[in-house]
Tab-separated table of C-alpha atoms in Angstrom:
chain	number	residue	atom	x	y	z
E	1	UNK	CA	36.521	-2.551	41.882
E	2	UNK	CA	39.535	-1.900	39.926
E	3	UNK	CA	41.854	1.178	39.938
E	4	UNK	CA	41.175	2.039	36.098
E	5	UNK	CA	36.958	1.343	37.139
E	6	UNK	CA	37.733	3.881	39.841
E	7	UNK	CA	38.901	6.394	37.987
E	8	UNK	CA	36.323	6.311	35.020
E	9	UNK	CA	33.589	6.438	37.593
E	10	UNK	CA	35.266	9.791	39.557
E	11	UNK	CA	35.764	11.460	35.660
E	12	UNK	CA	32.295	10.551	34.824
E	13	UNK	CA	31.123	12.508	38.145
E	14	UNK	CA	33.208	15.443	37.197
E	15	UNK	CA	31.745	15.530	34.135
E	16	UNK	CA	29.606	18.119	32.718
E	17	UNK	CA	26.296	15.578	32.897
E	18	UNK	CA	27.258	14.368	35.986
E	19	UNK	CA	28.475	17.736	37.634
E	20	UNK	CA	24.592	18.569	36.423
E	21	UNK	CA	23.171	15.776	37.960
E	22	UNK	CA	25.192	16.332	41.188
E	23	UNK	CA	23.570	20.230	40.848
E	24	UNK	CA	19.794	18.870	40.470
E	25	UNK	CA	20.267	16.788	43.520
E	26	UNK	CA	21.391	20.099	45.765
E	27	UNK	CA	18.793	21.970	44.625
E	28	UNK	CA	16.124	19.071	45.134
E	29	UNK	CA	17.734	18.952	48.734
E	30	UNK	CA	17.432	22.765	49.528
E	31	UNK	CA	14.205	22.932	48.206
E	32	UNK	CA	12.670	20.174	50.805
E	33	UNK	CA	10.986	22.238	53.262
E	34	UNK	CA	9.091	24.128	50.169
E	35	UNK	CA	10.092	27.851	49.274
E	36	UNK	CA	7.642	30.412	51.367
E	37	UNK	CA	6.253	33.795	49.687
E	38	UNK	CA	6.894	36.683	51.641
E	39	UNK	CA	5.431	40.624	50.179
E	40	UNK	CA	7.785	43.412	51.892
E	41	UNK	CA	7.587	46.986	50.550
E	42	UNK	CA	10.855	48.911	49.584
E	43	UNK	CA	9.598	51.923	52.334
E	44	UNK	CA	7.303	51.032	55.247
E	45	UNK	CA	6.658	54.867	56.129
E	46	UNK	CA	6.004	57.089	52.864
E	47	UNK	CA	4.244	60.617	51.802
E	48	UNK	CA	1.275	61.378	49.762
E	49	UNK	CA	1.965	61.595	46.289
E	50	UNK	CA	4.868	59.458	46.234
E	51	UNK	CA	5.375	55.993	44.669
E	52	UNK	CA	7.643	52.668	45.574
E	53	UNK	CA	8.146	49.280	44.715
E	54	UNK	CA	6.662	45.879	46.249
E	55	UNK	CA	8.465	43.398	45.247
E	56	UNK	CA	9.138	39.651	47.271
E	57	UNK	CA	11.132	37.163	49.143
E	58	UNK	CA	10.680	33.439	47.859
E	59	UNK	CA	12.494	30.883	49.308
E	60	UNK	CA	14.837	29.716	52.476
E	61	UNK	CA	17.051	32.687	52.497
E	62	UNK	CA	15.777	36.071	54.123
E	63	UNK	CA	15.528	38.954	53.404
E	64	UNK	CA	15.775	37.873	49.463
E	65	UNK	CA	16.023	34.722	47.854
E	66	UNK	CA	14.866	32.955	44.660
E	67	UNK	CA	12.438	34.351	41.715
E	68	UNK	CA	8.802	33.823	41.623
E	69	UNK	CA	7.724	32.386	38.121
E	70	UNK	CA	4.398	34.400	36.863
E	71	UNK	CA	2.312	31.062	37.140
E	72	UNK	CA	3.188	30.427	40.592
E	73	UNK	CA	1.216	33.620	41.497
E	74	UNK	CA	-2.750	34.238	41.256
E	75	UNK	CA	-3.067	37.401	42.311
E	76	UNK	CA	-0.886	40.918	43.826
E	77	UNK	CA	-3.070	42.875	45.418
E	78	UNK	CA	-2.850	46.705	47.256
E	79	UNK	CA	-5.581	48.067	49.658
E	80	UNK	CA	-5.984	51.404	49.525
E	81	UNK	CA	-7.167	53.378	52.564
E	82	UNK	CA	-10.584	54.286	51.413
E	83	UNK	CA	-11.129	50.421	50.415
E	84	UNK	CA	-10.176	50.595	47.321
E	85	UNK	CA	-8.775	47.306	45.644
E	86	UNK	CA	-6.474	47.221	43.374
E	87	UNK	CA	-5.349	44.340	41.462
E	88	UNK	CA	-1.160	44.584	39.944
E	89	UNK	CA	-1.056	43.034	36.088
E	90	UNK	CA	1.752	40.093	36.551
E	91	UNK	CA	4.079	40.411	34.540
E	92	UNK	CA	5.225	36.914	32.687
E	93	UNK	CA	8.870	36.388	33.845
E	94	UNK	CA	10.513	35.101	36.908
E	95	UNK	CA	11.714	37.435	38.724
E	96	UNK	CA	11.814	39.410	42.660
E	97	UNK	CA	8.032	40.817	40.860
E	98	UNK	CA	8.401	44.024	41.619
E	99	UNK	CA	5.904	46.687	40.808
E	100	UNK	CA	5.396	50.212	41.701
E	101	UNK	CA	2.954	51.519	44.314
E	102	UNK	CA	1.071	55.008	43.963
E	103	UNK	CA	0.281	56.399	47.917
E	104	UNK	CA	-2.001	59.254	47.003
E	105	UNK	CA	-4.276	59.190	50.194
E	106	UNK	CA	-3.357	59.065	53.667
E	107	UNK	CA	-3.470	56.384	55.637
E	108	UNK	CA	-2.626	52.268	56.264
E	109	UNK	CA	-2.087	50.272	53.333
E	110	UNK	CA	-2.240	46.918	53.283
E	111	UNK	CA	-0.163	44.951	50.411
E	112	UNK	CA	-0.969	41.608	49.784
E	113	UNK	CA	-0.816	38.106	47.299
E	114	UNK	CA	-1.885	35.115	46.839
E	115	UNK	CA	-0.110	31.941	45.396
E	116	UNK	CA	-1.356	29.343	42.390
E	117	UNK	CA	-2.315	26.267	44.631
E	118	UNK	CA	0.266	23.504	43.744
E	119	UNK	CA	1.694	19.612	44.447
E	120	UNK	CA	4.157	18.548	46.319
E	121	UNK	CA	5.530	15.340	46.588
E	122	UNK	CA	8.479	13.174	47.918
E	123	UNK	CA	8.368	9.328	46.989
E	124	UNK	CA	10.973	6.755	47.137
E	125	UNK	CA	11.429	4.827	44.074
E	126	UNK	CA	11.726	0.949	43.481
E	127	UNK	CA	14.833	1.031	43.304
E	128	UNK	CA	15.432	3.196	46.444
E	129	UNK	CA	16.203	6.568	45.628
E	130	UNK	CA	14.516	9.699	46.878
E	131	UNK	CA	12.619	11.903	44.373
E	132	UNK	CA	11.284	15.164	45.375
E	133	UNK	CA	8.789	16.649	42.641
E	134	UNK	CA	5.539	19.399	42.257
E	135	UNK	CA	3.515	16.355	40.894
E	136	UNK	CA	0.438	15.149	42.671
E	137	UNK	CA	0.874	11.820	43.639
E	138	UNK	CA	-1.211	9.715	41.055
E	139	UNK	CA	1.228	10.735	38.547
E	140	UNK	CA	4.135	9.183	40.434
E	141	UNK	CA	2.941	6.328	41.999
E	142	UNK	CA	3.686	3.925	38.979
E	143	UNK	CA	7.433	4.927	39.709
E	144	UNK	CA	7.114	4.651	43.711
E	145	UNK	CA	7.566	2.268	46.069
E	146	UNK	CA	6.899	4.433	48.945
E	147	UNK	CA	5.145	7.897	49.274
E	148	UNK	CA	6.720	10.183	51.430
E	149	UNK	CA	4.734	13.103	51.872
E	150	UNK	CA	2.226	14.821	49.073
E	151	UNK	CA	0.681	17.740	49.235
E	152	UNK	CA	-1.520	20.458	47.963
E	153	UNK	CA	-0.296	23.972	48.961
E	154	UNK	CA	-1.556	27.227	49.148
E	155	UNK	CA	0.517	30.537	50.522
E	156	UNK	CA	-1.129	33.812	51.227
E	157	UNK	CA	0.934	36.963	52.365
E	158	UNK	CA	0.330	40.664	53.431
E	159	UNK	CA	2.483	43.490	54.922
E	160	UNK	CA	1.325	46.895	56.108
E	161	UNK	CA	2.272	50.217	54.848
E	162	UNK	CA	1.978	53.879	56.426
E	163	UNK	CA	1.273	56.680	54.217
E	164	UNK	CA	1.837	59.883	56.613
E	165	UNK	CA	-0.345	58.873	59.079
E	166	UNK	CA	-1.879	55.639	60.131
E	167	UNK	CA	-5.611	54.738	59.159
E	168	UNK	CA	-8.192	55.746	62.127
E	169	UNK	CA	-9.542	52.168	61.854
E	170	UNK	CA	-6.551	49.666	61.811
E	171	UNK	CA	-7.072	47.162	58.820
E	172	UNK	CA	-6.135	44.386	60.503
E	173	UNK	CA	-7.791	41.709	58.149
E	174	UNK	CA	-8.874	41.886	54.489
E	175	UNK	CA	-10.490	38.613	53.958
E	176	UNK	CA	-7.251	36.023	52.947
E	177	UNK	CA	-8.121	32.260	52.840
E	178	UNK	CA	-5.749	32.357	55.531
E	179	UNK	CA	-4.197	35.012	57.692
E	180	UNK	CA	-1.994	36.563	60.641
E	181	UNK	CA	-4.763	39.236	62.394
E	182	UNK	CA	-2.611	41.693	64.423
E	183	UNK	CA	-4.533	42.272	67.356
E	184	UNK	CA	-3.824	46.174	67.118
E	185	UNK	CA	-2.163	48.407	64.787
E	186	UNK	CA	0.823	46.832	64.165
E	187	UNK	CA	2.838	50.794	63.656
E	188	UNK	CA	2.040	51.435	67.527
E	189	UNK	CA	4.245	48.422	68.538
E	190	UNK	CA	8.004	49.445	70.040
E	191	UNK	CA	11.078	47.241	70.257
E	192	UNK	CA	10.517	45.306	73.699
E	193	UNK	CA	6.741	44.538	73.186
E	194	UNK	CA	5.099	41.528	72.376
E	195	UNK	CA	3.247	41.048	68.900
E	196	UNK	CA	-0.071	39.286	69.009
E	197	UNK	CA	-1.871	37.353	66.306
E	198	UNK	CA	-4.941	35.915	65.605
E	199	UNK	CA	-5.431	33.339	63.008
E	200	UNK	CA	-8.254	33.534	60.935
E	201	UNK	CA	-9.778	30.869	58.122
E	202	UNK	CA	-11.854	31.401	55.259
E	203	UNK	CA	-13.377	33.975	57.194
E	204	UNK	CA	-13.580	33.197	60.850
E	205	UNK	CA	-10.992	32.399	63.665
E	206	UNK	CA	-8.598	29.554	63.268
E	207	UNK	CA	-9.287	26.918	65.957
E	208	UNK	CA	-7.566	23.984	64.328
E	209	UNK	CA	-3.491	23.172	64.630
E	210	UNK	CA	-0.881	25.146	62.945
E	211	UNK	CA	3.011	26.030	63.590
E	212	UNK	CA	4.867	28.967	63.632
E	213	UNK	CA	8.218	30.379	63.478
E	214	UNK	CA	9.602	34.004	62.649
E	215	UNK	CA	12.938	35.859	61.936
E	216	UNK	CA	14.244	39.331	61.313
E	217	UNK	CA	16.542	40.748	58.825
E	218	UNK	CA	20.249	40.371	59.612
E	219	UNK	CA	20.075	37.413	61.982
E	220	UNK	CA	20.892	34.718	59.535
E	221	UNK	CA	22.065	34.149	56.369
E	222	UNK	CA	22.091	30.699	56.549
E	223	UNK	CA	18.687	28.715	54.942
E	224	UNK	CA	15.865	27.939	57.090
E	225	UNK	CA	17.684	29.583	60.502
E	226	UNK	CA	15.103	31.398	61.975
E	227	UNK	CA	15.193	33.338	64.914
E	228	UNK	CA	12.431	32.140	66.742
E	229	UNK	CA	12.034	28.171	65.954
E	230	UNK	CA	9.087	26.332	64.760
E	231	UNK	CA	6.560	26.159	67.599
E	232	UNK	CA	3.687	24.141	67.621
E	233	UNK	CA	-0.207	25.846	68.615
E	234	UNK	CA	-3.629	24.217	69.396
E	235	UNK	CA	-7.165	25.036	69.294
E	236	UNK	CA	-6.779	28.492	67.312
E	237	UNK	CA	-4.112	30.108	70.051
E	238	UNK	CA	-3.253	33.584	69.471
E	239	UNK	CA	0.582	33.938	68.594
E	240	UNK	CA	2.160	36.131	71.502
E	241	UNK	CA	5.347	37.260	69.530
E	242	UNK	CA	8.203	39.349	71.597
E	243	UNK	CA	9.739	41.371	69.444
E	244	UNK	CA	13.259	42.477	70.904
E	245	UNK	CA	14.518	44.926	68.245
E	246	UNK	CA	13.598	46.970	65.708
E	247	UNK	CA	13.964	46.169	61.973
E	248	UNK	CA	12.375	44.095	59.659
E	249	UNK	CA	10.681	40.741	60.716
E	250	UNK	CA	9.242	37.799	59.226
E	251	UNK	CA	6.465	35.716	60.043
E	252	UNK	CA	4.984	32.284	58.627
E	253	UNK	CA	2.042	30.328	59.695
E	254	UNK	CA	0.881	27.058	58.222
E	255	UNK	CA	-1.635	24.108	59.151
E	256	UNK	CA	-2.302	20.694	57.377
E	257	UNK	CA	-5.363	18.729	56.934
E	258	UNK	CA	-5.895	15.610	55.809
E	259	UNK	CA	-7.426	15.143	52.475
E	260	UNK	CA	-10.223	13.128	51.900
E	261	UNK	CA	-12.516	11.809	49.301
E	262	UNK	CA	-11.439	11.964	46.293
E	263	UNK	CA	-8.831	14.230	46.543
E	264	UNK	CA	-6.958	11.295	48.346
E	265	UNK	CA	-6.486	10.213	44.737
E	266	UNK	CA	-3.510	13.440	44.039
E	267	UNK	CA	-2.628	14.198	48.003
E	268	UNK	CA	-2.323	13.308	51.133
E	269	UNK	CA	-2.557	16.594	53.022
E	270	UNK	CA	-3.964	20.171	52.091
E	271	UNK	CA	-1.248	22.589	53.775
E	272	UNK	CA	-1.871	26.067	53.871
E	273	UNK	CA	0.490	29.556	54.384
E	274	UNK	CA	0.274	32.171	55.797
E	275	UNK	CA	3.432	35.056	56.048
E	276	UNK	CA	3.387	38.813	57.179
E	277	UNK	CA	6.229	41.501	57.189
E	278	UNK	CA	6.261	43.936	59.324
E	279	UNK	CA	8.634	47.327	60.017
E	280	UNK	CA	9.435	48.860	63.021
């Protein structure tokens, strides 16, 4: 290549469209592994009578990361003590989605929310480049020589809130498609003990495959560095967690299934998510 072909290529790289371009690519990159919804609660220990914000972690970066677009959620959700649901009206923007809750009775709260299912999928094109898109896969495969990975997600999240004192009976589940089931009320545990989790699935315990991992605010600010690394469980084993220090700690869950029928025709696998956020 010539000097002059060179140098028209570099400028057209530094270029606003191509500095874009470069941009899209970065972001396509970071956003491989899929961005994971995580509730938290501005106070974990609050009075009667008082109010505070929920509001959420979405993507690689803990404690805070990206904004959650209003479609991309189905449903916010706070359990009162006395069993009372109540459902938050989303607002339509993209943003941390933060919205105040009212702790008038005493007693264990349990936030929660559930995502919009959605596609993902990574394909390599005929002419060899990567694509990564939230497409299902019958819409792409005209353009691909190769599919990577495509998927159907779903992400479901909960954290736990004390108003005064805890609840005499620990809500440890409230029915999520899927979810992390402390084994005992999770405001008893002290630095130095071990968390314990059961998995539970539309209702019953989780004896399939999933993976784990889990962090804590302040250990990392780099993407996707978690504290304790993805680990790998069979036939529904309960997580055994140690929990060294106190602070606030994150927790994700997910399994994969093969999809079948015709729901081959969109995806490949049905993943599913599960996070929790505890205090201590």
């Amino acid at each position: 290549m010539k000097k002059t072909a060179i140098l028209k290529a570099i400028n057209r790289c530094l270029s606003p469209g191509g500095l874009l371009a470069i941009a899209s690519c970065l972001f396509f990159a970071s956003s491989a592994l899929g961005h994971t919804l995580y509730i938290q609660s501005s106070r974990y220990n609050v009075h009667e009578g008082k109010k505070f914000p929920l509001f959420f972690c979405y993507g690689h970066h803990i404690p805070v990361s990206d904004g959650v677009r209003a479609k991309k959620l189905n449903n916010i959700t706070v359990h009162a003590p006395s069993g009372k649901v109540k459902k938050m009206k989303i607002r339509d923007e993209t943003s941390l989605h933060s919205y105040m809750v009212d702790y008038d009775t005493p007693g264990t709260y349990v936030l929660t929310a559930e995502t919009n299912p959605g596609y993902y999928t990574i394909y390599i094109d005929k002419k060899g480049r990567e694509h990564h898109v939230i497409k299902p896969k019958n819409l792409v495969k005209d353009k691909a020589r190769k599919i990577i990975t495509s998927l159907y997600c779903n992400q479901y999240t909960k954290t736990y809130v004390v108003c005064d004192t805890p609840s005499r009976n620990f809500p440890a589940r409230v029915g999520l498609a899927l979810e992390l089931v402390p084994t005992k009320d999770i405001s008893t545990l002290k630095p130095g003990e071990t968390l314990e989790l059961s998995v539970w699935s539309n209702g019953k315990p989780y004896k399939g495959e999933g993976y784990w991992d889990a962090s804590y605010n302040g250990y990392s600010t780099e993407a996707e560095d978690m504290f304790y690394k993805k680990t790998t469980l069979t036939n529904g084993e309960t997580l055994k967690i140690p929990i060294p220090k106190s602070g606030r700690w994150f927790i994700r869950y997910s399994t994969k299934t093969d999809a079948k029928g015709e729901v081959l025709n969109s995806c490949n696998q049905l993943k599913q998510a599960a996070s929790l956020v505890f205090e201590l």
